[in-house]
Coordinates of C-alpha atoms and ligand atoms in Angstrom, one line a residue:
M5 CA -86.9 55.4 -10.6
D6 CA -88.3 58.9 -11.0
L7 CA -91.4 57.3 -12.4
L8 CA -91.9 55.2 -9.3
D9 CA -91.4 58.2 -7.0
K10 CA -93.9 60.2 -9.1
A11 CA -96.5 57.4 -8.8
T12 CA -96.0 56.8 -5.1
R13 CA -96.4 60.6 -4.5
G14 CA -99.8 60.2 -6.0
E15 CA -99.0 62.0 -9.3
R16 CA -100.6 60.7 -12.5
L17 CA -98.4 59.0 -15.0
I18 CA -99.1 59.8 -18.6
Q19 CA -99.5 56.9 -21.1
G20 CA -95.8 56.9 -22.2
E21 CA -94.7 56.8 -18.6
I22 CA -97.0 53.8 -18.0
E23 CA -95.4 52.0 -20.9
A24 CA -92.0 52.8 -19.5
L25 CA -92.9 51.1 -16.2
Y26 CA -92.7 47.7 -18.0
N27 CA -88.9 48.1 -18.4
L28 CA -88.3 48.6 -14.7
P29 CA -87.1 45.8 -12.4
L30 CA -90.0 43.8 -11.0
P31 CA -89.0 44.1 -7.3
D32 CA -88.9 47.9 -7.7
L33 CA -92.3 47.9 -9.3
A34 CA -93.7 45.6 -6.6
A35 CA -92.4 47.8 -3.8
A36 CA -93.9 51.0 -5.3
A37 CA -97.2 49.3 -6.1
H38 CA -97.6 47.9 -2.6
Q39 CA -96.7 51.3 -1.1
V40 CA -99.6 52.8 -3.1
R41 CA -101.9 50.0 -2.1
V42 CA -101.3 50.3 1.6
V43 CA -102.0 54.1 1.4
K44 CA -105.2 53.7 -0.7
T45 CA -106.8 50.7 1.0
N46 CA -106.8 49.2 4.4
P47 CA -103.2 47.9 4.7
N48 CA -103.9 44.9 6.9
V49 CA -107.1 43.6 5.2
V50 CA -107.7 41.5 2.1
T51 CA -111.3 41.2 1.1
Y52 CA -113.3 38.6 -0.8
L53 CA -116.9 38.0 -2.0
I54 CA -119.0 34.8 -1.8
D55 CA -120.8 34.5 -5.1
R56 CA -121.7 32.2 -7.8
N57 CA -121.3 32.2 -11.6
I58 CA -124.3 31.1 -13.6
N59 CA -124.1 30.6 -17.3
Y60 CA -127.7 30.6 -18.4
S61 CA -126.8 29.5 -21.9
N62 CA -123.7 28.5 -24.0
L63 CA -125.2 29.3 -27.3
C64 CA -123.3 32.1 -29.1
I65 CA -122.9 33.4 -32.7
I66 CA -119.8 35.5 -32.1
G67 CA -117.3 32.6 -32.1
C68 CA -114.3 34.1 -30.3
N69 CA -111.2 32.2 -31.1
F70 CA -110.2 32.2 -27.4
C71 CA -113.5 30.8 -26.2
A72 CA -114.0 27.0 -25.5
F73 CA -117.3 27.6 -23.8
Y74 CA -119.7 28.6 -26.6
R75 CA -121.6 26.2 -28.8
T76 CA -123.6 26.7 -32.0
S77 CA -127.2 25.7 -32.2
R78 CA -126.2 22.6 -34.3
Q79 CA -124.1 21.1 -31.4
N80 CA -125.9 18.7 -29.2
D81 CA -124.4 20.0 -26.0
A82 CA -125.8 23.5 -26.6
Y83 CA -128.1 24.5 -23.7
V84 CA -130.4 27.2 -22.4
L85 CA -131.3 26.8 -18.7
S86 CA -134.9 27.1 -17.6
Y87 CA -135.8 29.8 -15.1
E88 CA -136.3 27.1 -12.5
E89 CA -132.8 25.6 -13.2
V90 CA -131.2 29.1 -12.7
S91 CA -133.2 29.5 -9.5
E92 CA -132.0 26.2 -8.2
K93 CA -128.4 27.4 -8.6
V94 CA -129.3 30.6 -6.7
R95 CA -130.7 28.5 -3.9
E96 CA -127.4 26.6 -3.6
L97 CA -125.6 29.9 -3.3
E98 CA -128.0 31.1 -0.6
S99 CA -127.5 27.9 1.3
V100 CA -123.8 28.8 1.8
G101 CA -124.4 32.4 2.7
G102 CA -123.9 34.0 -0.7
R103 CA -126.1 36.8 -2.0
R104 CA -124.7 37.7 -5.4
I105 CA -124.8 36.0 -8.8
L106 CA -122.7 36.7 -11.8
M107 CA -124.8 35.6 -14.7
Q108 CA -123.6 35.5 -18.3
G109 CA -124.2 33.6 -21.5
G110 CA -123.4 34.1 -25.1
V111 CA -125.0 36.1 -27.9
N112 CA -128.0 34.0 -28.6
P113 CA -130.3 35.4 -31.4
D114 CA -133.0 32.9 -30.6
L115 CA -133.7 34.4 -27.1
P116 CA -136.1 37.4 -27.3
F117 CA -135.4 40.4 -25.1
D118 CA -138.5 39.5 -23.0
W119 CA -136.8 36.3 -22.0
Y120 CA -134.1 38.3 -20.2
L121 CA -136.6 40.6 -18.6
D122 CA -138.8 37.7 -17.4
L123 CA -135.8 35.9 -16.0
L124 CA -134.7 38.9 -14.0
R125 CA -138.2 39.4 -12.7
F126 CA -138.6 35.7 -11.8
L127 CA -135.3 35.6 -9.9
K128 CA -136.0 38.8 -8.0
S129 CA -139.4 37.5 -7.0
V130 CA -138.0 34.2 -5.7
H131 CA -134.7 35.5 -4.4
P132 CA -135.3 39.1 -3.3
G133 CA -132.1 39.2 -1.2
V134 CA -129.7 38.2 -4.0
R135 CA -128.1 40.8 -6.3
I136 CA -127.9 40.1 -10.0
D137 CA -124.8 41.3 -11.8
A138 CA -125.3 40.0 -15.3
F139 CA -124.6 40.2 -19.0
S140 CA -121.5 41.5 -20.8
P141 CA -121.3 44.5 -23.1
E142 CA -121.1 41.9 -26.0
E143 CA -124.5 40.4 -24.9
I144 CA -126.0 43.9 -24.7
L145 CA -124.6 44.7 -28.2
G146 CA -126.2 41.5 -29.4
L147 CA -129.6 42.7 -27.9
E148 CA -129.2 46.0 -29.6
R149 CA -128.9 44.3 -32.9
L150 CA -131.7 41.9 -32.2
T151 CA -134.2 44.6 -31.0
K152 CA -132.9 47.5 -33.0
R153 CA -133.0 49.6 -29.8
P154 CA -130.2 51.4 -28.1
A155 CA -128.3 50.2 -25.0
Q156 CA -129.8 53.0 -22.9
A157 CA -133.4 51.8 -23.4
L158 CA -132.4 48.1 -23.0
L159 CA -130.5 48.7 -19.8
E160 CA -133.2 50.9 -18.3
Q161 CA -135.7 48.0 -18.8
L162 CA -133.2 45.4 -17.5
K163 CA -132.6 47.5 -14.5
A164 CA -136.3 48.0 -13.8
A165 CA -136.7 44.2 -14.1
G166 CA -134.0 43.5 -11.5
L167 CA -130.5 43.9 -13.0
D168 CA -128.1 45.3 -10.4
G169 CA -124.9 45.4 -12.4
L170 CA -123.2 44.9 -15.7
P171 CA -119.8 43.4 -15.1
G172 CA -117.2 44.5 -17.5
A173 CA -116.5 41.2 -19.1
G174 CA -114.9 41.0 -22.4
G175 CA -112.5 43.9 -21.8
E176 CA -109.4 41.8 -22.7
I177 CA -107.2 44.4 -24.4
L178 CA -109.3 47.4 -25.3
V179 CA -107.3 48.1 -28.5
D180 CA -109.1 46.9 -31.7
E181 CA -106.0 45.9 -33.4
V182 CA -105.4 43.3 -30.7
R183 CA -109.1 42.4 -30.3
H184 CA -109.8 41.8 -33.9
R185 CA -106.6 39.9 -34.6
A186 CA -107.6 37.4 -32.0
S187 CA -111.4 37.4 -32.8
P188 CA -112.7 39.3 -35.8
A189 CA -116.3 39.4 -34.7
R190 CA -115.6 40.5 -31.1
I191 CA -117.1 43.7 -29.8
G192 CA -114.9 46.7 -30.5
A193 CA -113.4 48.9 -27.8
E194 CA -115.6 51.9 -28.7
D195 CA -118.8 49.8 -28.2
W196 CA -117.5 48.2 -25.0
F197 CA -116.9 51.7 -23.4
R198 CA -120.1 53.1 -24.9
I199 CA -122.2 50.3 -23.2
L200 CA -120.3 50.5 -19.9
D201 CA -120.8 54.2 -19.9
V202 CA -124.5 53.8 -20.2
A203 CA -124.5 51.3 -17.4
Q204 CA -122.5 53.6 -15.2
R205 CA -124.9 56.5 -15.9
L206 CA -127.7 54.3 -14.8
G207 CA -126.0 53.5 -11.5
L208 CA -125.3 49.9 -12.3
Y209 CA -122.3 48.2 -10.8
T210 CA -119.4 47.8 -13.2
L211 CA -115.9 46.3 -13.1
A212 CA -112.9 47.1 -15.3
S213 CA -111.2 44.0 -16.7
M214 CA -108.0 43.1 -18.6
V215 CA -106.6 39.9 -20.1
I216 CA -103.0 39.7 -21.2
G217 CA -101.3 37.2 -23.4
F218 CA -102.6 37.9 -26.9
G219 CA -99.2 39.1 -28.0
E220 CA -100.1 42.7 -27.3
S221 CA -97.2 45.2 -26.9
Y222 CA -96.4 47.1 -23.8
A223 CA -97.7 50.2 -25.6
Q224 CA -101.0 48.5 -26.2
R225 CA -101.3 47.4 -22.5
A226 CA -100.5 51.0 -21.5
L227 CA -103.2 52.3 -23.9
H228 CA -105.7 49.8 -22.4
L229 CA -105.0 51.1 -18.9
S230 CA -105.2 54.8 -20.1
R231 CA -108.6 54.2 -21.6
I232 CA -109.9 52.5 -18.5
R233 CA -108.6 55.4 -16.4
A234 CA -110.2 58.0 -18.8
Q235 CA -113.6 56.3 -18.5
Q236 CA -113.3 56.3 -14.8
D237 CA -112.5 60.0 -14.8
K238 CA -115.6 60.6 -17.0
A239 CA -117.8 58.6 -14.6
K240 CA -116.5 60.2 -11.5
A241 CA -116.8 63.7 -13.0
R242 CA -120.5 63.0 -13.4
G243 CA -120.7 61.8 -9.8
D244 CA -121.1 58.1 -10.8
T245 CA -119.5 55.3 -8.9
G246 CA -117.7 54.1 -12.0
F247 CA -115.7 50.9 -11.9
S248 CA -115.7 49.3 -8.5
A249 CA -112.4 47.6 -9.1
F250 CA -109.9 46.4 -11.6
A251 CA -109.4 42.7 -12.3
M252 CA -106.9 41.2 -14.6
W253 CA -105.9 37.6 -15.6
T254 CA -103.9 35.7 -18.2
L255 CA -105.3 34.3 -21.4
Q256 CA -106.1 30.6 -21.3
T257 CA -105.8 28.9 -24.7
E258 CA -105.5 25.2 -24.0
H259 CA -108.8 24.1 -25.6
T260 CA -109.2 27.0 -28.0
R261 CA -108.3 27.9 -31.6
L262 CA -105.7 30.3 -30.3
K263 CA -103.6 27.5 -28.8
G264 CA -100.0 27.8 -30.1
K265 CA -100.8 31.0 -32.0
V266 CA -100.4 33.5 -29.2
P267 CA -97.8 33.7 -26.5
G268 CA -100.0 33.7 -23.4
A269 CA -98.4 35.3 -20.3
T270 CA -96.2 34.0 -17.6
A271 CA -96.6 34.5 -13.8
H272 CA -93.8 37.1 -14.0
E273 CA -95.8 39.1 -16.6
Y274 CA -98.9 38.7 -14.6
L275 CA -97.3 40.2 -11.4
Q276 CA -95.7 42.9 -13.5
Q277 CA -99.1 43.8 -14.9
V278 CA -100.7 43.9 -11.4
A279 CA -98.1 46.3 -10.2
V280 CA -98.3 48.5 -13.4
A281 CA -102.0 48.7 -13.1
R282 CA -101.9 49.8 -9.4
L283 CA -99.5 52.5 -10.4
A284 CA -101.4 53.6 -13.5
L285 CA -105.0 53.4 -12.3
D286 CA -104.9 56.2 -9.7
N287 CA -108.6 56.6 -9.8
I288 CA -109.6 52.9 -9.1
E289 CA -109.1 52.0 -5.5
N290 CA -109.5 48.3 -5.5
Q291 CA -107.6 45.7 -7.4
Q292 CA -108.2 41.9 -7.5
A293 CA -105.6 39.2 -7.3
S294 CA -106.7 36.5 -9.7
W295 CA -106.2 32.9 -8.6
P296 CA -108.2 31.0 -11.2
T297 CA -105.6 31.2 -14.0
L298 CA -102.3 31.0 -12.2
G299 CA -103.2 29.5 -8.9
F300 CA -103.4 30.5 -5.3
K301 CA -99.7 31.1 -4.7
V302 CA -99.3 33.6 -7.5
A303 CA -102.4 35.3 -6.3
Q304 CA -101.0 35.4 -2.8
T305 CA -97.9 37.1 -4.2
A306 CA -100.0 39.6 -6.1
L307 CA -101.2 40.8 -2.7
Y308 CA -97.7 42.4 -2.4
Y309 CA -97.8 43.8 -5.9
G310 CA -100.7 46.1 -5.5
A311 CA -103.8 43.9 -5.2
N312 CA -106.0 44.2 -2.1
D313 CA -108.7 41.7 -2.8
F314 CA -108.9 38.0 -3.4
G315 CA -111.8 38.0 -5.8
S316 CA -114.7 35.7 -5.2
T317 CA -115.6 32.1 -4.8
M318 CA -117.0 31.9 -8.3
L319 CA -118.9 28.7 -7.7
E320 CA -119.4 27.0 -11.0
E321 CA -117.3 29.2 -13.2
K322 CA -117.3 27.7 -16.7
V323 CA -115.8 30.1 -19.2
V324 CA -112.2 30.3 -18.0
S325 CA -112.4 26.7 -16.9
A326 CA -113.3 25.5 -20.4
A327 CA -110.5 27.5 -22.1
S328 CA -107.9 26.3 -19.6
G329 CA -108.6 22.6 -20.1
H330 CA -111.0 22.4 -17.2
K331 CA -108.8 23.7 -14.4
R332 CA -110.8 24.2 -11.3
T333 CA -111.8 27.9 -11.3
H334 CA -114.0 28.0 -8.2
A335 CA -112.9 28.1 -4.6
T336 CA -114.3 27.4 -1.2
E337 CA -114.5 30.2 1.3
R338 CA -112.2 28.1 3.4
E339 CA -109.5 28.0 0.7
I340 CA -109.7 31.8 0.2
V341 CA -109.5 32.5 3.9
R342 CA -106.5 30.1 4.2
E343 CA -104.6 31.9 1.4
I344 CA -105.3 35.3 2.8
V345 CA -104.2 34.4 6.3
E346 CA -101.1 32.6 5.0
A347 CA -100.2 35.7 3.1
G348 CA -100.3 37.7 6.3
F349 CA -103.6 39.6 6.0
I350 CA -106.9 39.8 7.9
P351 CA -109.7 38.3 5.8
A352 CA -113.0 40.2 5.4
V353 CA -116.1 39.5 3.4
R354 CA -117.1 42.5 1.2
D355 CA -120.0 43.5 -1.0
V356 CA -119.5 44.3 -4.8
F357 CA -118.7 47.9 -3.9
Y358 CA -116.0 46.8 -1.5
N359 CA -117.7 47.8 1.6
I360 CA -116.6 45.4 4.4
E361 CA -119.6 43.3 5.6
R362 CA -117.8 41.4 8.3
F363 CA -114.3 40.4 9.4
V364 CA -113.8 36.7 9.3
D365 CA -112.6 34.6 12.2
P366 CA -110.0 32.4 10.4
E367 CA -110.1 29.7 13.1
A368 CA -113.8 29.3 12.8
V369 CA -113.6 28.9 9.0
L370 CA -110.4 26.9 8.8
S371 CA -111.5 24.4 11.4
Q372 CA -114.4 23.4 9.2
A373 CA -113.8 19.7 8.5
R374 CA -114.3 20.0 4.7
P375 CA -115.3 22.6 2.2
Q376 CA -118.7 24.0 2.9
N377 CA -119.6 25.8 -0.3
L378 CA -118.8 23.6 -3.3
P379 CA -121.6 23.6 -5.9
A380 CA -123.8 20.5 -5.8
S381 CA -123.2 19.7 -9.5
Ligands
SF4_7 S1 -116.3 34.8 -25.3 FE1 -118.5 35.3 -25.1 S2 -119.0 36.3 -27.0 FE2 -117.1 35.2 -27.4 S3 -117.7 33.2 -28.2 FE3 -117.5 33.0 -26.0 S4 -119.5 33.3 -25.2 FE4 -119.5 34.1 -27.3

């Protein structure tokens, strides 16, 4: 219990203490995490974002064992969207009031660097009010190998062409022993942090992520959190924004080569991890509750385990959906508002930096006859 007192007093836990949290009773962890959350963030409000996922291509040469989304060039359902097709999806987002896209693909050696620059320029010219958070550190590493140029030069050019943020996808567990056991060709932890660090220095939006369920130990989860926290210290010491939030979900293996080979994670473990992260990450204010993998009710519960945000609508999310056996991984604004209100909080729309854009009148949203922002396809 000393550990929980220490964390709720705002004192930093060292890595061994973070690991020890996993052995404490879940209700005690939850109470402490919620106590920290209500002090650090608006206690009555839960935020969310209206956005859209766009997967510009599913071609990828990395071949992660936990990925059911990627295709090789020999498969007939491999695709690369045209700029106009991407733009059409952005138009659908704009029609439901969204102004942010999360755009990712695979590592596709057939797309030259100029293709990405031209795509960003095209989207910014047609949709100047939409922010583009795109590409994973893995995609940037692929571009480094393709162009033989460093991330710094690539990201500077991508930013000048219209890139607003580099979401921290592919974090999983940032311990190479875990990463490479699951997927030998996966980007290593050092490169993941190196590329995120460049992005943060350039003022791009970034997010810290985690996926549990690879069979990683508590010590490895604690190490992951410690490394994220150290990166955030580094960014903040320079005066950078650093990670805007921490988001964590459970590994989905249903349609992947890892099915039956790794334990995955239960709802209990997920909630435990949400609480541990809130207590460990003393320098990251915002934490998302993740509904796509374990459902709305577990996500609602997470709002009392340290989370203060309900994520985003994620229209047309495909990567988690493919791995999970095509669970629905997008939500309507109406559904998100309903879950937040039912959990006892005031819903508010935010931007990617967690500034509140507007408080939402639940009655107005919930009285809508049917979902208003499902994707057209
Ligand atoms: S997770 Fe990303 S890098 Fe890995 S195979 Fe899938 S698309 Fe490629």
